[in-house]
Structures are given as structure tokens and as C-alpha cells.
Short mmCIF file of C-alpha atoms in Angstrom, two decimals:
data_model
loop_
_atom_site.label_atom_id
_atom_site.label_comp_id
_atom_site.label_asym_id
_atom_site.label_seq_id
_atom_site.Cartn_x
_atom_site.Cartn_y
_atom_site.Cartn_z
CA MET A 1 97.22 -183.41 -5.50
CA PRO A 2 95.66 -184.27 -8.35
CA SER A 3 92.08 -182.80 -9.70
CA THR A 4 89.03 -184.81 -9.04
CA SER A 5 88.26 -182.61 -12.32
CA PRO A 6 87.11 -184.85 -14.81
CA ASN A 7 87.85 -182.05 -17.56
CA PRO A 8 91.30 -179.84 -17.10
CA SER A 9 89.01 -177.03 -18.40
CA ASP A 10 86.29 -177.96 -15.69
CA ASP A 11 88.64 -176.97 -13.05
CA ALA A 12 89.54 -173.19 -14.31
CA ARG A 13 85.85 -172.31 -14.46
CA ARG A 14 85.07 -173.13 -10.75
CA PRO A 15 85.35 -170.36 -8.37
CA SER A 16 89.06 -170.12 -6.44
CA LEU A 17 89.79 -169.44 -2.31
CA SER A 18 93.79 -168.07 -2.14
CA PHE A 19 95.03 -169.68 0.96
CA TRP A 20 97.90 -167.10 2.42
CA PHE A 21 100.02 -169.05 4.85
CA ASP A 22 103.71 -168.82 6.31
CA PRO A 23 104.56 -172.58 6.66
CA ALA A 24 105.29 -172.14 10.71
CA SER A 25 102.03 -170.86 11.62
CA THR A 26 99.95 -173.29 14.01
CA TYR A 27 96.57 -172.45 12.82
CA ALA A 28 97.56 -172.51 9.31
CA TYR A 29 98.77 -176.24 10.05
CA LEU A 30 94.74 -176.50 10.94
CA SER A 31 93.12 -175.44 8.06
CA ALA A 32 96.07 -176.90 5.73
CA MET A 33 95.03 -180.45 6.93
CA ARG A 34 91.11 -180.05 6.08
CA ILE A 35 91.27 -177.55 2.84
CA GLU A 36 91.77 -179.94 0.38
CA ASP A 37 88.38 -181.83 1.70
CA LEU A 38 86.65 -178.88 2.13
CA ALA A 39 87.32 -177.58 -1.56
CA ALA A 40 86.67 -180.78 -3.63
CA ALA A 41 83.09 -180.91 -1.26
CA ALA A 42 82.45 -177.00 -2.61
CA GLN A 43 84.01 -177.84 -6.14
CA VAL A 44 86.46 -174.80 -5.45
CA ARG A 45 89.80 -174.19 -6.28
CA VAL A 46 92.51 -173.42 -3.75
CA VAL A 47 95.18 -171.20 -4.95
CA VAL A 48 98.24 -171.75 -2.85
CA LYS A 49 99.60 -168.62 -1.61
CA PRO A 50 102.82 -168.75 0.66
CA PHE A 51 104.12 -165.85 2.01
CA LEU A 52 106.39 -164.59 5.44
CA LEU A 53 104.71 -163.15 8.63
CA GLY A 54 107.84 -161.84 9.56
CA PRO A 55 108.26 -159.01 7.77
CA ILE A 56 104.23 -158.19 8.41
CA PHE A 57 104.77 -158.53 12.30
CA GLN A 58 108.24 -156.47 12.03
CA SER A 59 106.27 -153.26 10.04
CA GLN A 60 104.33 -153.68 13.47
CA GLY A 61 107.04 -153.25 15.64
CA TRP A 62 107.42 -156.96 16.38
CA ASP A 63 110.85 -158.84 16.36
CA THR A 64 108.65 -162.47 16.73
CA SER A 65 105.82 -164.25 16.65
CA PRO A 66 102.73 -162.05 19.19
CA PHE A 67 102.68 -166.10 20.79
CA ASN A 68 106.16 -165.73 21.90
CA ILE A 69 105.40 -162.06 22.54
CA TYR A 70 102.38 -162.17 24.75
CA PRO A 71 102.95 -165.09 26.90
CA ALA A 72 99.43 -165.88 27.88
CA LYS A 73 98.45 -165.52 24.39
CA GLY A 74 101.12 -168.62 23.71
CA ARG A 75 99.93 -170.19 26.26
CA TYR A 76 96.72 -170.35 25.17
CA MET A 77 97.66 -171.15 21.38
CA VAL A 78 99.27 -174.42 22.00
CA ARG A 79 96.26 -175.57 24.34
CA ASP A 80 93.70 -173.71 21.63
CA VAL A 81 95.19 -176.06 18.75
CA GLU A 82 95.67 -179.37 20.58
CA ARG A 83 91.99 -178.86 21.26
CA VAL A 84 91.32 -178.53 17.90
CA ALA A 85 93.69 -180.95 16.43
CA LYS A 86 92.09 -184.09 19.12
CA SER A 87 88.68 -182.72 17.84
CA ARG A 88 89.60 -183.83 14.35
CA GLY A 89 91.93 -186.20 14.67
CA VAL A 90 94.96 -184.74 13.85
CA THR A 91 98.26 -184.88 15.46
CA PHE A 92 100.14 -181.81 16.87
CA ALA A 93 102.78 -180.95 19.05
CA MET A 94 104.51 -177.90 18.93
CA PRO A 95 108.55 -177.55 17.65
CA LYS A 96 111.06 -177.44 19.56
CA THR A 97 111.88 -173.73 18.11
CA PHE A 98 108.85 -171.69 17.42
CA PRO A 99 108.12 -170.00 15.21
CA ALA A 100 110.65 -171.79 12.68
CA HIS A 101 112.78 -169.87 10.11
CA SER A 102 110.07 -170.60 7.36
CA VAL A 103 111.89 -168.52 4.55
CA ALA A 104 112.90 -171.85 2.79
CA ALA A 105 109.99 -173.98 3.16
CA ALA A 106 108.00 -171.19 1.48
CA ARG A 107 110.29 -170.86 -1.67
CA ALA A 108 110.02 -174.76 -1.36
CA VAL A 109 106.30 -174.06 -2.20
CA ILE A 110 106.49 -171.53 -4.45
CA VAL A 111 108.48 -174.63 -6.15
CA ALA A 112 105.98 -177.21 -5.99
CA ASP A 113 103.21 -175.31 -6.73
CA GLU A 114 104.78 -174.20 -10.00
CA ASN A 115 104.59 -178.18 -10.24
CA GLY A 116 101.59 -178.76 -9.54
CA ARG A 117 101.96 -179.86 -6.10
CA GLY A 118 101.69 -176.76 -4.25
CA LEU A 119 99.35 -178.22 -1.46
CA ALA A 120 100.77 -180.99 -1.09
CA MET A 121 103.80 -179.69 -0.11
CA ALA A 122 102.85 -176.91 1.73
CA CYS A 123 101.08 -180.19 3.97
CA ALA A 124 104.69 -182.60 3.86
CA LEU A 125 105.75 -179.67 5.48
CA PHE A 126 103.16 -178.70 7.77
CA ASP A 127 102.96 -182.74 9.33
CA ALA A 128 106.69 -182.99 9.37
CA GLN A 129 106.72 -179.95 11.41
CA PHE A 130 103.40 -180.14 13.74
CA ALA A 131 103.47 -184.26 13.51
CA ARG A 132 106.99 -185.08 13.46
CA GLY A 133 108.93 -182.12 15.31
CA GLN A 134 110.67 -181.93 12.40
CA ASP A 135 112.87 -178.63 11.72
CA ILE A 136 111.36 -177.41 8.34
CA SER A 137 114.59 -175.12 7.92
CA ASP A 138 116.94 -178.23 7.60
CA PRO A 139 117.39 -178.90 4.05
CA ALA A 140 116.73 -182.96 4.93
CA THR A 141 113.20 -182.06 6.03
CA LEU A 142 112.73 -179.88 2.63
CA SER A 143 114.50 -182.65 0.47
CA ALA A 144 112.06 -185.85 2.31
CA CYS A 145 109.26 -183.45 1.98
CA ALA A 146 109.48 -182.92 -1.95
CA ARG A 147 110.40 -186.41 -2.02
CA ARG A 148 107.00 -187.03 -0.55
CA VAL A 149 105.12 -185.19 -2.89
CA GLY A 150 106.90 -186.57 -5.75
CA LEU A 151 109.06 -184.27 -6.52
CA SER A 152 113.11 -184.37 -6.82
CA SER A 153 114.65 -183.08 -3.82
CA ASP A 154 117.91 -182.16 -5.70
CA ASP A 155 115.56 -180.08 -8.01
CA VAL A 156 113.87 -178.09 -5.30
CA LEU A 157 116.86 -177.40 -2.92
CA ASP A 158 118.51 -175.84 -6.17
CA ALA A 159 115.33 -174.17 -6.89
CA ILE A 160 114.98 -172.44 -4.15
CA ALA A 161 118.35 -170.71 -3.82
CA MET A 162 117.39 -169.08 -7.55
CA ASP A 163 116.73 -165.07 -7.61
CA ARG A 164 113.56 -165.39 -9.40
CA ILE A 165 112.15 -167.98 -6.52
CA LYS A 166 113.36 -165.67 -3.95
CA ARG A 167 111.49 -162.73 -5.42
CA LEU A 168 108.21 -164.60 -6.19
CA LEU A 169 108.51 -164.83 -2.08
CA ARG A 170 109.02 -161.34 -1.45
CA THR A 171 106.66 -160.08 -4.26
CA GLN A 172 104.24 -162.19 -2.76
CA THR A 173 104.48 -161.24 0.88
CA ASP A 174 104.28 -157.18 -0.14
CA ALA A 175 101.23 -158.21 -1.92
CA ALA A 176 99.94 -159.48 1.73
CA ALA A 177 100.73 -156.97 3.31
CA ALA A 178 99.12 -154.74 0.68
CA ALA A 179 95.96 -156.74 0.66
CA GLY A 180 95.86 -156.42 4.52
CA ILE A 181 96.55 -159.52 5.40
CA PHE A 182 98.02 -159.79 9.25
CA GLY A 183 98.43 -162.74 10.57
CA ALA A 184 97.51 -166.39 9.13
CA PRO A 185 95.52 -168.54 7.84
CA THR A 186 94.14 -165.70 5.50
CA PHE A 187 91.65 -166.67 2.78
CA VAL A 188 90.44 -164.56 0.14
CA THR A 189 87.76 -165.12 -2.37
CA ASP A 190 87.78 -164.11 -6.39
CA ASP A 191 85.95 -160.56 -5.19
CA GLY A 192 88.90 -159.69 -2.79
CA GLU A 193 87.23 -161.07 0.87
CA VAL A 194 89.32 -161.46 3.22
CA PHE A 195 88.48 -163.84 6.20
CA TRP A 196 91.25 -164.56 9.23
CA GLY A 197 91.92 -167.53 10.98
CA ASP A 198 90.53 -171.34 10.74
CA ASP A 199 87.43 -171.10 12.19
CA ARG A 200 86.41 -168.79 8.89
CA LEU A 201 87.34 -171.38 6.35
CA GLU A 202 83.93 -173.10 6.04
CA MET A 203 82.55 -169.38 5.68
CA ALA A 204 85.31 -168.60 3.01
CA PHE A 205 84.34 -171.49 0.97
CA THR A 206 80.60 -170.50 1.47
CA TRP A 207 81.46 -166.69 0.36
CA ALA A 208 83.89 -168.59 -2.60
CA LEU A 209 80.50 -170.06 -4.01
CA THR A 210 78.32 -166.98 -4.05
CA CYS A 211 80.29 -164.62 -5.02
CA ALA A 212 80.80 -166.89 -8.00
CA ARG A 213 77.31 -167.20 -8.92
CA ARG A 214 76.49 -163.24 -8.91
CA PRO A 215 76.73 -162.39 -12.20
CA SER A 216 75.11 -165.51 -13.83
CA GLU A 217 72.71 -165.80 -11.38
CA PRO A 218 70.46 -162.49 -11.35
CA GLU A 219 68.30 -162.90 -7.83
CA THR A 220 65.08 -162.71 -10.10
CA LEU A 221 65.91 -166.02 -11.27
CA MET B 1 66.54 -163.64 32.86
CA PRO B 2 64.70 -165.61 34.56
CA SER B 3 65.91 -169.31 34.97
CA THR B 4 63.88 -171.87 32.86
CA SER B 5 64.86 -174.35 35.48
CA PRO B 6 61.69 -175.92 37.85
CA ASN B 7 63.44 -175.67 40.85
CA PRO B 8 65.85 -173.24 41.71
CA SER B 9 67.77 -176.36 43.21
CA ASP B 10 68.35 -177.97 39.89
CA ASP B 11 70.05 -174.57 38.72
CA ALA B 12 72.69 -174.79 40.95
CA ARG B 13 73.42 -177.93 40.55
CA ARG B 14 73.99 -177.35 36.53
CA PRO B 15 76.84 -177.27 35.64
CA SER B 16 78.57 -173.71 34.81
CA LEU B 17 80.49 -171.72 32.39
CA SER B 18 82.16 -168.18 33.67
CA PHE B 19 81.55 -165.46 30.66
CA TRP B 20 84.18 -162.88 30.86
CA PHE B 21 84.01 -159.92 29.20
CA ASP B 22 84.47 -156.13 28.66
CA PRO B 23 81.25 -154.54 27.81
CA ALA B 24 83.12 -152.35 25.11
CA SER B 25 84.25 -155.83 23.39
CA THR B 26 82.67 -156.45 19.84
CA TYR B 27 82.87 -159.83 19.61
CA ALA B 28 81.69 -160.41 23.45
CA TYR B 29 78.50 -158.66 21.67
CA LEU B 30 78.37 -161.43 19.24
CA SER B 31 78.36 -163.88 22.13
CA ALA B 32 76.30 -162.00 24.68
CA MET B 33 73.44 -161.99 21.64
CA ARG B 34 73.49 -165.80 22.05
CA ILE B 35 74.75 -167.37 25.38
CA GLU B 36 71.43 -167.62 27.00
CA ASP B 37 69.84 -170.08 24.03
CA LEU B 38 72.85 -171.92 23.65
CA ALA B 39 73.05 -172.26 27.60
CA ALA B 40 69.44 -172.94 28.25
CA ALA B 41 69.78 -176.23 25.10
CA ALA B 42 72.82 -177.08 26.95
CA GLN B 43 71.03 -177.14 30.68
CA VAL B 44 74.40 -175.34 31.70
CA ARG B 45 74.62 -172.46 33.97
CA VAL B 46 75.80 -168.99 32.71
CA VAL B 47 78.19 -166.94 35.28
CA VAL B 48 78.61 -163.31 34.38
CA LYS B 49 82.29 -161.78 34.94
CA PRO B 50 82.54 -158.20 33.69
CA PHE B 51 86.27 -156.91 33.37
CA LEU B 52 87.90 -154.56 32.10
CA LEU B 53 90.30 -155.20 29.12
CA GLY B 54 92.17 -151.83 30.14
CA PRO B 55 94.39 -152.49 32.42
CA ILE B 56 95.76 -156.03 31.07
CA PHE B 57 96.42 -154.28 27.62
CA GLN B 58 98.37 -151.67 29.56
CA SER B 59 100.49 -154.57 31.16
CA GLN B 60 101.30 -155.67 27.45
CA GLY B 61 102.47 -152.13 26.85
CA TRP B 62 99.11 -151.10 24.99
CA ASP B 63 97.35 -147.76 25.21
CA THR B 64 93.95 -148.61 23.80
CA SER B 65 92.58 -151.90 22.51
CA PRO B 66 94.87 -153.67 20.00
CA PHE B 67 91.91 -152.76 17.23
CA ASN B 68 93.08 -149.48 17.59
CA ILE B 69 97.15 -150.01 17.32
CA TYR B 70 97.27 -152.25 14.08
CA PRO B 71 94.61 -150.48 12.03
CA ALA B 72 95.05 -153.71 9.41
CA LYS B 73 93.50 -156.22 12.60
CA GLY B 74 91.16 -153.20 13.77
CA ARG B 75 89.24 -152.85 10.05
CA TYR B 76 89.68 -156.66 9.58
CA MET B 77 87.29 -156.79 13.00
CA VAL B 78 84.69 -154.49 11.71
CA ARG B 79 84.06 -156.21 8.69
CA ASP B 80 84.09 -159.88 10.30
CA VAL B 81 82.02 -158.79 13.40
CA GLU B 82 79.52 -157.08 10.46
CA ARG B 83 79.61 -160.47 8.69
CA VAL B 84 78.86 -162.59 11.49
CA ALA B 85 76.10 -160.56 13.14
CA LYS B 86 74.41 -160.50 9.55
CA SER B 87 74.36 -164.17 9.54
CA ARG B 88 73.13 -164.48 12.56
CA GLY B 89 70.22 -161.59 12.03
CA VAL B 90 72.19 -159.65 14.30
CA THR B 91 72.16 -155.73 13.97
CA PHE B 92 75.79 -154.41 14.06
CA ALA B 93 77.43 -151.13 13.56
CA MET B 94 80.95 -149.67 15.34
CA PRO B 95 80.11 -147.06 17.69
CA LYS B 96 81.54 -143.21 17.28
CA THR B 97 83.87 -144.00 20.31
CA PHE B 98 85.65 -147.24 20.18
CA PRO B 99 86.79 -148.59 22.93
CA ALA B 100 84.24 -146.92 25.01
CA HIS B 101 85.21 -146.24 28.29
CA SER B 102 83.22 -149.17 29.97
CA VAL B 103 84.33 -149.06 33.93
CA ALA B 104 80.29 -147.62 34.65
CA ALA B 105 78.90 -150.51 32.44
CA ALA B 106 81.06 -153.18 33.86
CA ARG B 107 80.53 -151.85 37.28
CA ALA B 108 76.37 -151.79 36.81
CA VAL B 109 76.76 -155.40 35.19
CA ILE B 110 77.88 -156.30 38.68
CA VAL B 111 75.47 -154.06 39.99
CA ALA B 112 72.63 -155.98 38.17
CA ASP B 113 73.60 -159.75 38.86
CA GLU B 114 73.29 -158.86 42.59
CA ASN B 115 69.88 -158.64 41.60
CA GLY B 116 69.39 -161.39 39.14
CA ARG B 117 69.72 -159.19 36.18
CA GLY B 118 73.77 -159.47 35.04
CA LEU B 119 73.55 -161.50 32.15
CA ALA B 120 70.38 -159.22 30.83
CA MET B 121 72.04 -156.24 32.26
CA ALA B 122 74.90 -156.77 29.61
CA CYS B 123 72.63 -157.86 26.93
CA ALA B 124 70.81 -154.46 27.03
CA LEU B 125 74.46 -152.49 26.97
CA PHE B 126 75.60 -154.55 24.59
CA ASP B 127 72.57 -153.68 22.45
CA ALA B 128 72.67 -150.33 23.40
CA GLN B 129 76.21 -149.76 21.98
CA PHE B 130 76.32 -151.88 18.81
CA ALA B 131 72.87 -151.87 17.83
CA ARG B 132 71.78 -148.52 18.56
CA GLY B 133 75.00 -146.59 18.10
CA GLN B 134 74.94 -145.30 22.23
CA ASP B 135 77.63 -144.48 24.09
CA ILE B 136 78.03 -146.74 27.15
CA SER B 137 80.12 -144.26 29.54
CA ASP B 138 76.61 -141.57 29.36
CA PRO B 139 74.24 -142.40 32.29
CA ALA B 140 71.46 -141.72 30.48
CA THR B 141 72.39 -144.96 28.71
CA LEU B 142 73.07 -146.71 31.45
CA SER B 143 69.61 -145.88 32.79
CA ALA B 144 67.50 -146.47 30.62
CA CYS B 145 69.55 -150.07 30.48
CA ALA B 146 68.70 -150.39 34.25
CA ARG B 147 65.10 -149.53 33.68
CA ARG B 148 64.96 -152.08 31.02
CA VAL B 149 66.05 -154.60 32.36
CA GLY B 150 63.92 -154.26 35.50
CA LEU B 151 65.58 -152.57 37.97
CA SER B 152 65.69 -149.10 39.67
CA SER B 153 67.71 -146.42 37.49
CA ASP B 154 68.48 -143.98 40.65
CA ASP B 155 69.64 -147.39 42.50
CA VAL B 156 71.95 -148.67 39.70
CA LEU B 157 73.59 -145.19 39.41
CA ASP B 158 73.97 -144.62 43.24
CA ALA B 159 75.45 -148.51 43.56
CA ILE B 160 77.81 -148.05 40.68
CA ALA B 161 79.37 -144.83 42.44
CA MET B 162 80.27 -146.82 45.39
CA ASP B 163 83.75 -148.58 47.24
CA ARG B 164 82.35 -152.06 47.43
CA ILE B 165 81.28 -152.14 43.84
CA LYS B 166 84.75 -150.20 42.41
CA ARG B 167 86.66 -152.77 44.50
CA LEU B 168 84.47 -156.14 43.19
CA LEU B 169 85.40 -155.14 39.77
CA ARG B 170 89.07 -154.30 40.79
CA THR B 171 89.17 -157.49 42.18
CA GLN B 172 87.24 -159.47 38.97
CA THR B 173 89.99 -157.77 36.74
CA ASP B 174 93.28 -158.80 38.58
CA ALA B 175 91.39 -162.84 38.66
CA ALA B 176 90.87 -162.43 34.99
CA ALA B 177 94.50 -161.58 34.77
CA ALA B 178 95.83 -164.08 36.82
CA ALA B 179 92.98 -166.93 35.44
CA GLY B 180 95.73 -166.25 32.35
CA ILE B 181 92.98 -163.88 30.78
CA PHE B 182 94.18 -161.33 27.77
CA GLY B 183 90.72 -161.44 25.34
CA ALA B 184 87.31 -160.97 25.73
CA PRO B 185 84.61 -162.72 25.71
CA THR B 186 86.47 -165.41 27.38
CA PHE B 187 85.16 -168.62 28.48
CA VAL B 188 86.05 -171.23 31.47
CA THR B 189 84.83 -174.44 32.73
CA ASP B 190 84.23 -175.44 35.88
CA ASP B 191 87.31 -177.43 35.82
CA GLY B 192 88.96 -174.28 34.91
CA GLU B 193 89.49 -174.35 31.08
CA VAL B 194 89.45 -171.17 29.15
CA PHE B 195 88.17 -170.69 25.61
CA TRP B 196 88.52 -167.75 23.86
CA GLY B 197 86.68 -166.06 21.55
CA ASP B 198 83.11 -165.88 20.41
CA ASP B 199 84.00 -168.80 18.04
CA ARG B 200 84.69 -171.23 20.68
CA LEU B 201 81.16 -170.84 22.41
CA GLU B 202 79.96 -173.88 21.00
CA MET B 203 82.93 -176.21 22.33
CA ALA B 204 83.10 -174.33 25.77
CA PHE B 205 79.15 -175.69 26.18
CA THR B 206 80.24 -178.64 25.64
CA TRP B 207 83.07 -179.08 27.64
CA ALA B 208 81.05 -177.71 30.55
CA LEU B 209 79.25 -180.23 30.32
CA THR B 210 81.56 -182.98 29.40
CA CYS B 211 83.79 -181.94 32.54
CA ALA B 212 80.77 -181.87 34.50
CA ARG B 213 80.13 -185.42 33.87
CA ARG B 214 83.83 -186.64 35.08
CA PRO B 215 83.37 -187.06 38.34
CA SER B 216 80.31 -189.42 38.69
CA GLU B 217 80.17 -191.02 35.65
CA PRO B 218 83.17 -193.22 35.44
CA GLU B 219 84.10 -194.64 31.45
CA THR B 220 83.25 -198.12 32.82
CA LEU B 221 79.94 -197.35 33.32
#
């Protein structure tokens, strides 16, 4: 999305908040639908960090989402996301397949981000999946989302097949695991503080601002 | 704690919110420290429901807390509870042993609740464990907590050894599992809506009030 900053150099000086998500995550959908407004209000820059939960779950001995492995937790999650989405005026319905096979979608966000449309692409994919019931592993969905955010669908589909993009996603997933990330969404501030879950988004923004002020604003001022 | 209602019959007519917790739960500690104030503000009655997470975890194939089984999640939990506690002015430190062996403590809350001191006893035990580093499976801790809430420590220690109290806790733990409860704290409204986690306490109170109004206040009024 276009920066609201009058000067591009202002944007680079802002504190940032890294938004780590797997495109198949229901709670990351809730965050994606509100993070741009919160970031604008806080004057914090969002850094988009798509990664895959699959390898992280596998390292914990899980072959699918914990919401599938533990049915009571899975049923609760659907009800909880329904309630929160409704309270925010956000449409939500579980897609037929959960979790979606999100490798291509995560790569597509990386490609879009190289063109300044990372968050917009993430939002388009989340909306397709959780508001419109579409399959984000389907090239037709990826193409429609790319066009929706002003990118060439051919260029995006070509790019997600490239080794360079595949490697970037693998590297980012490894970095997530190394940072102690075990679920999505996760938010990380410039000083490395980790916040897990849509419920911590406000606290993460507050932290992002506070840690940014520390070096230049001693407590005695 | 004493009711703030001027008339006991007023209290019985209020909507209720059931507070399900294992006395060893860190996030239930966060809720226990604020639920009485929130309940008074909302004019909702809190029903104390101690239960044991152990049997529920065992039915999922876990032999201890998921915070121990999944170390990244466990480290994050400690940091998260520290931050939230600090933001609320609540003292928090992890006890030496986690999770505590909470059977005796859960029984003691049941006994205290039969004497109108259930929530007070829960708060005393949580404070002993997470603010003072005490072992809630130690009879000395149980005795001190009983006295602190105005009960006879001998009576409480005698009662928790009784088959009737042991059965009540087993029944309540079975009821938790049957209600789809898989973690603590969990809050359940009069119409059976389930809210998991300290982060949902405000939403649970709002729901408790809304569902209570539905039968007597049709939308056309």
C-alpha cells in the first residue's frame, strides 16, 4: 500500500514492526485486516515476513495444524475467530481445506514485497481465503490476487517458480524458527521483543514505539 | 470475598460467569488477580470452577504442560506473562517447579467455596505460587492460604482428604473435558459460550451480560 509519509526518508527512520505470518493462519488474517490502520496511527513501519509453519510444526512432531490434531482446540478456534471477526465487522468463514497449502502464497508475498506490495498481497490472499472461500494454492487465486494489488499475474506466477524466491522463503522460515517463533501471527520489534498472536498486536506497536525512543530520549528529559 | 450486593437475592438474579482454572496455570493467575473488580463493575457473579488440566493433557497424549513439552512456547509464555503482569502492576515470578502439583490446591478451593471463600482462596493460592514462589502442594502453604482468607487451616486440610471432596474435583474435571475445555483459564457464560484465555475475560463479561438480557428484552423494545 502507498506510504502515507510525505517524504520517503521519513519512512526509513520510523520504528518498524515485523509481521511474521503463514498465509494459512486464521489469526494472522485477523491481524492483516487491521495492521495497516494501526501502523498508520502509531507511525510505525510494517515489515512483511511470510514464512511456513509446516516445518516448525514438523520439528515439534506435528504433521498438520494443532487445530486439526486437537479437535477441541480446533472447534474453539473457529468459534473464537468468528466472534472476533464479527466484533470488528470482518467477514470470516473457514475454507473447505484447512490449513491451506500455503507455499506458493508465501512465495507470492515475497515477490509482491519486492515490488512494494507485500502487505497488500498478503491482505488480498487472506481475504480470498477467509472471506471468499478460495483456495490460495490455486494459480487462478494467486493470479487474481496479484492483479487486485496492481501486479502482473504472469510476472508473479513466473517469479514464484524461481529458485531465488524459493530460497528466500526457506531462509525466512529458518530465521523464524531461530527467532523462537512457534505460531502465527508473531510480531517482532526492532529490539527483538517477540509478541505472539493477534491479541498482542496493540502491545507490540506500543513496544515498537517505546524501544525506538530509548536511545535518543534519556529518562531525565 | 464478601458480596457487594445489598441484598443476597439480588446476587442470585445476576448473570454469572464460570471461571474454570487449574491452580497451577500462569494465565489463570493473571485472570484471578482482576476478575473480582471486573465482575463488580459488570454486576456479574463469578462461579469458581477449579479443575485439573493433567487428565485433559493426558487425553491429548501429553504427560506435562505443553509449556514444558514445547520449549519455545514455554519460554515465550514466561516472557508474555511477565510483560502483562508488569503492565497491570502485578508481581510475577515463575515458581521453582512448574507446573505445580495442584490436586490439593484445587480441592482446597472447592472446600473454601463451600464456605463462601472460593475466589478468595484461589487468589491466595495464586499469589502464594506466582508472587511469593511458594509450593501450593505443601500443606504449610495450603494452611497459610486458608488462614489468610479466614478459614480454619485444620478444617481445610481435613476436608481435602475426604472422599466427597476428591469426588467433586474428579466430577468437575470430567465436566470440563465434556464442555470442550482444553486449557486455563476458561470462562463460560450462562448460555454455554466458551472463552479461553485471560485475553478473553472482557469479552466473556460482555457476553455474560448480553445473553442474560436476551430472554426478557426482545429486540423490538
